[in-house]
mmCIF file of N, CA and C in Angstrom:
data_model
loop_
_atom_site.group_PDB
_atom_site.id
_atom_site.type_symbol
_atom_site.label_atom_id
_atom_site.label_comp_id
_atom_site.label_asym_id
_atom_site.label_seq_id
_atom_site.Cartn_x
_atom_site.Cartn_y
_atom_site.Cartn_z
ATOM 1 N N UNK A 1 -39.397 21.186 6.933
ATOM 2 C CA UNK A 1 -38.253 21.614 6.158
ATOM 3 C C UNK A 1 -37.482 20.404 5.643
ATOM 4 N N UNK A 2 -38.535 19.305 4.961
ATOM 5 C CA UNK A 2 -37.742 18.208 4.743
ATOM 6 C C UNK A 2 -37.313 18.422 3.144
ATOM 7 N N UNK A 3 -35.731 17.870 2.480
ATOM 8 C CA UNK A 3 -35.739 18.179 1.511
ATOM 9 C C UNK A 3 -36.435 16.751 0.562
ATOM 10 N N UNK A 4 -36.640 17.237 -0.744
ATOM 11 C CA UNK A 4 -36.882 15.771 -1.130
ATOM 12 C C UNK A 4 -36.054 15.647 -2.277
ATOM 13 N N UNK A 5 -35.499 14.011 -2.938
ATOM 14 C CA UNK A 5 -34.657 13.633 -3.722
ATOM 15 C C UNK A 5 -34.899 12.328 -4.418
ATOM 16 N N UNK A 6 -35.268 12.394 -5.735
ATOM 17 C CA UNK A 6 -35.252 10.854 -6.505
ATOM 18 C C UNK A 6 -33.874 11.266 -7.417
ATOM 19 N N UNK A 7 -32.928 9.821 -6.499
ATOM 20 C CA UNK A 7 -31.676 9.608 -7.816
ATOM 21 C C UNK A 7 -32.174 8.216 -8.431
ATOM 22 N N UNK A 8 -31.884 8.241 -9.921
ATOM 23 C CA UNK A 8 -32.188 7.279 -10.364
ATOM 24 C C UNK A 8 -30.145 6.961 -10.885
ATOM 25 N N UNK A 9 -30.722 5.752 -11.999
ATOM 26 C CA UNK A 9 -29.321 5.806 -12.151
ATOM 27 C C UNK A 9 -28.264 6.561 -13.554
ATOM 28 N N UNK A 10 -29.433 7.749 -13.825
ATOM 29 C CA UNK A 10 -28.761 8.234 -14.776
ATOM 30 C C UNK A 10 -28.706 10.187 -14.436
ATOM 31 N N UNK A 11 -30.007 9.953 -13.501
ATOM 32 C CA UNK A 11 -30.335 11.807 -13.069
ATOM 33 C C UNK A 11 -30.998 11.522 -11.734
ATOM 34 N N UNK A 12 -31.371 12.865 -11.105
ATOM 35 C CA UNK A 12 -31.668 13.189 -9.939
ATOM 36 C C UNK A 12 -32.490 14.673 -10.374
ATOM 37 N N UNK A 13 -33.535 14.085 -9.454
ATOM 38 C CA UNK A 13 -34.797 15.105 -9.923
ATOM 39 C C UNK A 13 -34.963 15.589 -8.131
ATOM 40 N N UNK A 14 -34.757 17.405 -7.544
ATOM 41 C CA UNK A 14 -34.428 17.532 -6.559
ATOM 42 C C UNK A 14 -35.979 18.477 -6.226
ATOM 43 N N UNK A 15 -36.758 18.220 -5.205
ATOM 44 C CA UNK A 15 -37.964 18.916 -5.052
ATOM 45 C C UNK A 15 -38.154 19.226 -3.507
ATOM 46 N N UNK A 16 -39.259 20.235 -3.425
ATOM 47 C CA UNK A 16 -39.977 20.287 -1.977
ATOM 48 C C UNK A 16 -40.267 19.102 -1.430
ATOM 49 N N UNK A 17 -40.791 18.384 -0.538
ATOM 50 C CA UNK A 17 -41.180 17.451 -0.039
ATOM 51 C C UNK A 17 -43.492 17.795 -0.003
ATOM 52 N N UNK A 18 -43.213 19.105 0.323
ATOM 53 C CA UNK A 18 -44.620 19.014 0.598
ATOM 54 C C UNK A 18 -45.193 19.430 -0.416
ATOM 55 N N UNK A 19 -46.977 19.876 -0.617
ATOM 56 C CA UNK A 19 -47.394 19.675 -1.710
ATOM 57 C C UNK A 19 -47.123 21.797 -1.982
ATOM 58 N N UNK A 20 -48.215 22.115 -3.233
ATOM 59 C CA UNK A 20 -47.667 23.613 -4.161
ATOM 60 C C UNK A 20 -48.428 24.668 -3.079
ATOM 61 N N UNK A 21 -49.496 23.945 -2.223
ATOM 62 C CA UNK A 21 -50.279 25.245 -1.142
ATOM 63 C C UNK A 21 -50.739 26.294 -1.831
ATOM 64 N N UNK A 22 -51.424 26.074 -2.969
ATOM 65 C CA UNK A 22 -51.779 27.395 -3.637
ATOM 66 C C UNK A 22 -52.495 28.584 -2.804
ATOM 67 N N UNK A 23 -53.016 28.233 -1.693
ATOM 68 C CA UNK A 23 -53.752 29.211 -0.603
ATOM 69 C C UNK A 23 -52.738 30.003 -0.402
ATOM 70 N N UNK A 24 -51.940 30.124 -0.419
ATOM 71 C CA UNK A 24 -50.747 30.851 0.221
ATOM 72 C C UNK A 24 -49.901 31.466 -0.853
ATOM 73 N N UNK A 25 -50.299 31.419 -1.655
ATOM 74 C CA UNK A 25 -49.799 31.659 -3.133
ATOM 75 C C UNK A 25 -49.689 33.836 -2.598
ATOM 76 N N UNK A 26 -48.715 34.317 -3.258
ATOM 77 C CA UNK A 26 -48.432 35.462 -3.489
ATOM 78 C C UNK A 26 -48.337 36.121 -1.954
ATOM 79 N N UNK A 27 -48.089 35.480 -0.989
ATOM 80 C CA UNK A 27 -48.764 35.701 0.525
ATOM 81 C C UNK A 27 -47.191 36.326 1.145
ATOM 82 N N UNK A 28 -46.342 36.152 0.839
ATOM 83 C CA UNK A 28 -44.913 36.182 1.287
ATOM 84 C C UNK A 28 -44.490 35.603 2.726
ATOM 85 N N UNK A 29 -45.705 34.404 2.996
ATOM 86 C CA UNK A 29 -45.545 33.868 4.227
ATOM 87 C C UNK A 29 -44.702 32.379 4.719
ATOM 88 N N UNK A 30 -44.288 32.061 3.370
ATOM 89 C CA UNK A 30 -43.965 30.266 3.884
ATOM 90 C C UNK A 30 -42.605 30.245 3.391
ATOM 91 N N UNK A 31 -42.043 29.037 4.425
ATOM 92 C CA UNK A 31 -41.129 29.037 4.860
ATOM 93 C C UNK A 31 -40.396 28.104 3.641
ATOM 94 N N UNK A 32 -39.275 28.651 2.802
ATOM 95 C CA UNK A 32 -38.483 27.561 1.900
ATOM 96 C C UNK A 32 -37.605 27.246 1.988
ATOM 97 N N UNK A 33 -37.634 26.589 3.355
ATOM 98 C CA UNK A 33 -36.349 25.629 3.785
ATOM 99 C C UNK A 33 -36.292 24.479 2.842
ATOM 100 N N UNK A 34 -37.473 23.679 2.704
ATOM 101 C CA UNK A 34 -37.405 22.309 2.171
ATOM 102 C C UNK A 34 -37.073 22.737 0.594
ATOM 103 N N UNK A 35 -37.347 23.690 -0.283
ATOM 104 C CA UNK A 35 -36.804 24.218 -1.402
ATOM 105 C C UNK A 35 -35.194 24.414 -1.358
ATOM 106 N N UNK A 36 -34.906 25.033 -0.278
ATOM 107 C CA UNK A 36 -33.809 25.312 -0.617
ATOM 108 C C UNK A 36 -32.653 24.177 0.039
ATOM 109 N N UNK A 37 -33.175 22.953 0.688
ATOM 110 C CA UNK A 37 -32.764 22.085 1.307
ATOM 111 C C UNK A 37 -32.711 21.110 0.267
ATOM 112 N N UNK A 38 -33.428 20.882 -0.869
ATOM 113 C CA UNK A 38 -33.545 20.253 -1.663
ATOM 114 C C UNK A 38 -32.099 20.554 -2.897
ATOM 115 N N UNK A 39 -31.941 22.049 -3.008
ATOM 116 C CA UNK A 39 -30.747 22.297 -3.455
ATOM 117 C C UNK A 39 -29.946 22.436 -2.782
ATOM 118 N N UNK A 40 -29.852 22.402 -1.838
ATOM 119 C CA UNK A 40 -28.437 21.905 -1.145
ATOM 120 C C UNK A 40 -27.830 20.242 -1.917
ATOM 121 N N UNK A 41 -29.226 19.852 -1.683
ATOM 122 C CA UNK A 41 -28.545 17.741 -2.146
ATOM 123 C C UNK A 41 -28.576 17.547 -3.471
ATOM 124 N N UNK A 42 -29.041 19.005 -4.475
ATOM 125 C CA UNK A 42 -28.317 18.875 -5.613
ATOM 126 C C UNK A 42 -27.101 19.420 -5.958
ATOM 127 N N UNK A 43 -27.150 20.526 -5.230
ATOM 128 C CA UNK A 43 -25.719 20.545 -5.224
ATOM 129 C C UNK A 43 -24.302 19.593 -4.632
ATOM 130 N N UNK A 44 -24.885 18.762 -3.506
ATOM 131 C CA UNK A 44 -24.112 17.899 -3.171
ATOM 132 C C UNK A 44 -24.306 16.524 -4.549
ATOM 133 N N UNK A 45 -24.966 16.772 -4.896
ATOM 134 C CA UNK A 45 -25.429 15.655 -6.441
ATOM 135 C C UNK A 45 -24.184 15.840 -7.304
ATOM 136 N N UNK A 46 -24.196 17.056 -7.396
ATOM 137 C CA UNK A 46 -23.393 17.599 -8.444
ATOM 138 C C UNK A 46 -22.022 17.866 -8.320
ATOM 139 N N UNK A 47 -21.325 17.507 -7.057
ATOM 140 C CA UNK A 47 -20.260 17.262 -6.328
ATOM 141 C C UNK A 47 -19.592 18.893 -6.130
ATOM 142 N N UNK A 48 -20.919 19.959 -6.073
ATOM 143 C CA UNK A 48 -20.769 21.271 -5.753
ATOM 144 C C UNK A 48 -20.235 21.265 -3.689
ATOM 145 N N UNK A 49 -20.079 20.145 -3.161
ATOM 146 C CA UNK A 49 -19.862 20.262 -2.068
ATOM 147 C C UNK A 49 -20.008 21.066 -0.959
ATOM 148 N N UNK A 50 -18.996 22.318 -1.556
ATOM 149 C CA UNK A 50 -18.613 23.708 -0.585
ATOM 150 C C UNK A 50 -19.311 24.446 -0.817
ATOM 151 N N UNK A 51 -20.380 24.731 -1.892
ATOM 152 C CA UNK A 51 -21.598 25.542 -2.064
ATOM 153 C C UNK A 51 -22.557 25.516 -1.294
ATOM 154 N N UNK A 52 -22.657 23.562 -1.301
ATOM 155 C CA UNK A 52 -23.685 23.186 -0.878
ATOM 156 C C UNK A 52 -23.821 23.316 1.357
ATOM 157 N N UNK A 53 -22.465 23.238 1.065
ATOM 158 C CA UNK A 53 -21.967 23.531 2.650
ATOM 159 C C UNK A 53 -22.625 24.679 2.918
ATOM 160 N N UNK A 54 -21.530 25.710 2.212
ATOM 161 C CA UNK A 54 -22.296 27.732 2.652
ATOM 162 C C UNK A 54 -23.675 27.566 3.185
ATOM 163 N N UNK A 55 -24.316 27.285 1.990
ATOM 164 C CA UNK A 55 -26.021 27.613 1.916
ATOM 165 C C UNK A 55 -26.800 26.458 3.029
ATOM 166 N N UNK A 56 -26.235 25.677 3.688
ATOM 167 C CA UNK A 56 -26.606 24.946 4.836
ATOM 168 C C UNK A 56 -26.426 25.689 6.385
ATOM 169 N N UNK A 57 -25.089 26.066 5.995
ATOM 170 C CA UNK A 57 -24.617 26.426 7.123
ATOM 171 C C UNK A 57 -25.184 28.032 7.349
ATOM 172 N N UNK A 58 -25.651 28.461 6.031
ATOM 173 C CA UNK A 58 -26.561 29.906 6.287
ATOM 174 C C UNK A 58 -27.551 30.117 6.942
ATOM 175 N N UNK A 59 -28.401 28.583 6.424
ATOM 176 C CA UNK A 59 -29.456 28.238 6.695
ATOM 177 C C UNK A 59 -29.590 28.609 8.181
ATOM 178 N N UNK A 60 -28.842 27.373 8.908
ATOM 179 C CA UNK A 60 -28.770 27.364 10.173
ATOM 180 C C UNK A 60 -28.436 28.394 10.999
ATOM 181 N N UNK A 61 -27.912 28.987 10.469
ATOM 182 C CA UNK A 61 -27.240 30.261 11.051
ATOM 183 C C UNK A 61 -28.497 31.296 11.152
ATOM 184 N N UNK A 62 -29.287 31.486 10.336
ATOM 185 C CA UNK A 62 -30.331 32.414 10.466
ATOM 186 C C UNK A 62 -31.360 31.364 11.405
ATOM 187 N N UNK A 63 -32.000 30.588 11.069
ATOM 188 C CA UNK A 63 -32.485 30.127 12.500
ATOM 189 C C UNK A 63 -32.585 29.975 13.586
ATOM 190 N N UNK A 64 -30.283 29.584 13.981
ATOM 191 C CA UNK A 64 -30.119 30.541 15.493
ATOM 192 C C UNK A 64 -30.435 31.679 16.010
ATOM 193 N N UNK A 65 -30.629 32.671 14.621
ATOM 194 C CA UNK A 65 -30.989 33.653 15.142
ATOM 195 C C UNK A 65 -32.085 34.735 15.351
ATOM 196 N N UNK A 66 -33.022 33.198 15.112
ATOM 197 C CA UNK A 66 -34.618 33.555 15.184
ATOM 198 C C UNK A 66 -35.374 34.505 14.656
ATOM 199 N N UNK A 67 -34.625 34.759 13.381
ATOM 200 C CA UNK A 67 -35.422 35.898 12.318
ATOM 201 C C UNK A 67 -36.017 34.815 11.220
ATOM 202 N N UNK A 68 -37.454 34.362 11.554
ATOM 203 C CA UNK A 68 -37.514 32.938 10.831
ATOM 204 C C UNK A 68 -38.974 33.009 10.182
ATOM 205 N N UNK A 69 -39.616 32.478 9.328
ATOM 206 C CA UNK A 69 -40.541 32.443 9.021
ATOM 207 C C UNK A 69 -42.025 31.830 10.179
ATOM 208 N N UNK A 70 -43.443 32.377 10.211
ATOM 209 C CA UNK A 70 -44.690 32.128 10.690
ATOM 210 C C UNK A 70 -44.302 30.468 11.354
ATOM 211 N N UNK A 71 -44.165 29.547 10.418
ATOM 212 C CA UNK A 71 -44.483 28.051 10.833
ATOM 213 C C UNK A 71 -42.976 27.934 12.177
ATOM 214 N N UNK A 72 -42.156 28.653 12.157
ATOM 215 C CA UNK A 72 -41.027 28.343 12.879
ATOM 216 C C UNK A 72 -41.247 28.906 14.609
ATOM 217 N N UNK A 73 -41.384 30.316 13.848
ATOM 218 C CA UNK A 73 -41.552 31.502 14.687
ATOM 219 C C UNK A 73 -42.428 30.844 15.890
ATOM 220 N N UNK A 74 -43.284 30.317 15.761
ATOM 221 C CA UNK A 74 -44.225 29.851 16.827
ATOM 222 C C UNK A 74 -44.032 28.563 17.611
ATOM 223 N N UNK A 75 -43.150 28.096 16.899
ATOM 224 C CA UNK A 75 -42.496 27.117 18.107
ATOM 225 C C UNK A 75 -40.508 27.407 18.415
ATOM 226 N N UNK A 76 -40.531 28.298 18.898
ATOM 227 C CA UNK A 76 -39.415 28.513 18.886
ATOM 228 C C UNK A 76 -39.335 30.008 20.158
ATOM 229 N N UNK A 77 -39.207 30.001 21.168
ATOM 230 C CA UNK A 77 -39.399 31.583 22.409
ATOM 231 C C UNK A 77 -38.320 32.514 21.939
ATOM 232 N N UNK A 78 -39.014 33.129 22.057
ATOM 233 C CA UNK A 78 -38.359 34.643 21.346
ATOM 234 C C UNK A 78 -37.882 34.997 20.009
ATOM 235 N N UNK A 79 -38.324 33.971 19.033
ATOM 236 C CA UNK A 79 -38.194 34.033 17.547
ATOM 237 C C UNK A 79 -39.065 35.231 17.379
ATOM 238 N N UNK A 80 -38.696 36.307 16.167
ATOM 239 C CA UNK A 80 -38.904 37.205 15.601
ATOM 240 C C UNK A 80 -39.527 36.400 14.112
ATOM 241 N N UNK A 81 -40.730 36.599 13.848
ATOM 242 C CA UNK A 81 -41.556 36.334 12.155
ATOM 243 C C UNK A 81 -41.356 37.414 11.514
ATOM 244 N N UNK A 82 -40.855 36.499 10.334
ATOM 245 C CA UNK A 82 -40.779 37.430 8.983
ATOM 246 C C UNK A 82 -41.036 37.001 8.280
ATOM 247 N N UNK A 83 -40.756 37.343 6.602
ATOM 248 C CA UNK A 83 -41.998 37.257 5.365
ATOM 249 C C UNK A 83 -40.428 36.245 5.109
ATOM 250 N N UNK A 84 -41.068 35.354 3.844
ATOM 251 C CA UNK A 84 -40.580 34.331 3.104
ATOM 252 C C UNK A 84 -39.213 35.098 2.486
ATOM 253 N N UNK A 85 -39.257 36.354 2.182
ATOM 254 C CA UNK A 85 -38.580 37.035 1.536
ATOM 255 C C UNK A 85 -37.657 37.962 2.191
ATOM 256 N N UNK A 86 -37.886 38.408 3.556
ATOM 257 C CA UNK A 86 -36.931 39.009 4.608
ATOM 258 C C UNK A 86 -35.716 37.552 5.217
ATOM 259 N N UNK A 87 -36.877 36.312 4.913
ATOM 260 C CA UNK A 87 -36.038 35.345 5.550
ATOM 261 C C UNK A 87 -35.116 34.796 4.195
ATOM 262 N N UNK A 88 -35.409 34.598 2.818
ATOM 263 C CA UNK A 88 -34.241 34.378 2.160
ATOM 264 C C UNK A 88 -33.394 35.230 2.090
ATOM 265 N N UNK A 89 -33.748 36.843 2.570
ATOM 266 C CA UNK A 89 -32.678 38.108 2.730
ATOM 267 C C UNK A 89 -31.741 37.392 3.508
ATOM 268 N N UNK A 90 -32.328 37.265 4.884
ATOM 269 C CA UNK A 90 -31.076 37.013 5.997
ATOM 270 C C UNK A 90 -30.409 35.833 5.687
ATOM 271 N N UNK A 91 -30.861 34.679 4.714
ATOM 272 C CA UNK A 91 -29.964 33.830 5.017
ATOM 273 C C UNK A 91 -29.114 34.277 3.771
ATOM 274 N N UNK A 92 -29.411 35.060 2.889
ATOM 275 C CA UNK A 92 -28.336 35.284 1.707
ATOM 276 C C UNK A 92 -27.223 36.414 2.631
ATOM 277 N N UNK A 93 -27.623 36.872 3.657
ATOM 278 C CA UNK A 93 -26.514 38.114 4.672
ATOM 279 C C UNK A 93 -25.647 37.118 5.232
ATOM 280 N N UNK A 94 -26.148 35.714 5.303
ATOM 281 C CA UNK A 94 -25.580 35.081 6.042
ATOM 282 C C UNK A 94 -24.596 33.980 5.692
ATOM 283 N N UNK A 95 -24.229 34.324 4.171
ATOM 284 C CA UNK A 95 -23.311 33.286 2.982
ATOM 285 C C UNK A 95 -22.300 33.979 3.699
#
């Protein structure tokens, strides 16, 4: 769930860290933390700050509470797996 970030000195280009996984394509299984971790630090780019706060602090918040995607779910005791799309549900319940 790493985010990734090139600032140069005129823009900032904000991405996943890992590669597109087309195997997994349409699967509703993977986890877009590092997507959405990535906009978090554009929004902190963009001096959106307190946006960028919410949607961090959502983040985390649904992870405490172990309704988390396949790659998490399995290292984590008593985490509950869900689809890519139940898990951007809960963390949008959780703004």
């Amino acid at each position: 769930m790493a985010p990734g970030a090139n600032i140069g000195d005129f823009i900032g280009l904000f991405e996943a860290t890992h590669g597109t996984a087309p195997k997994y394509a349409n699967k509703d299984m993977i986890n877009p933390g590092s997507l959405l971790l990535s906009a978090v630090l554009m929004l902190e780019y963009l001096g959106w700050v307190d946006a960028a706060h919410s949607i961090e602090t959502a983040i985390e918040k649904t992870i405490s509470q172990k309704t988390v995607t396949y790659d998490l779910e399995r290292q984590m005791e008593g985490a509950v797996k869900v689809s890519t799309s139940q898990f951007a549900t809960n963390i949008i319940a959780n703004l």
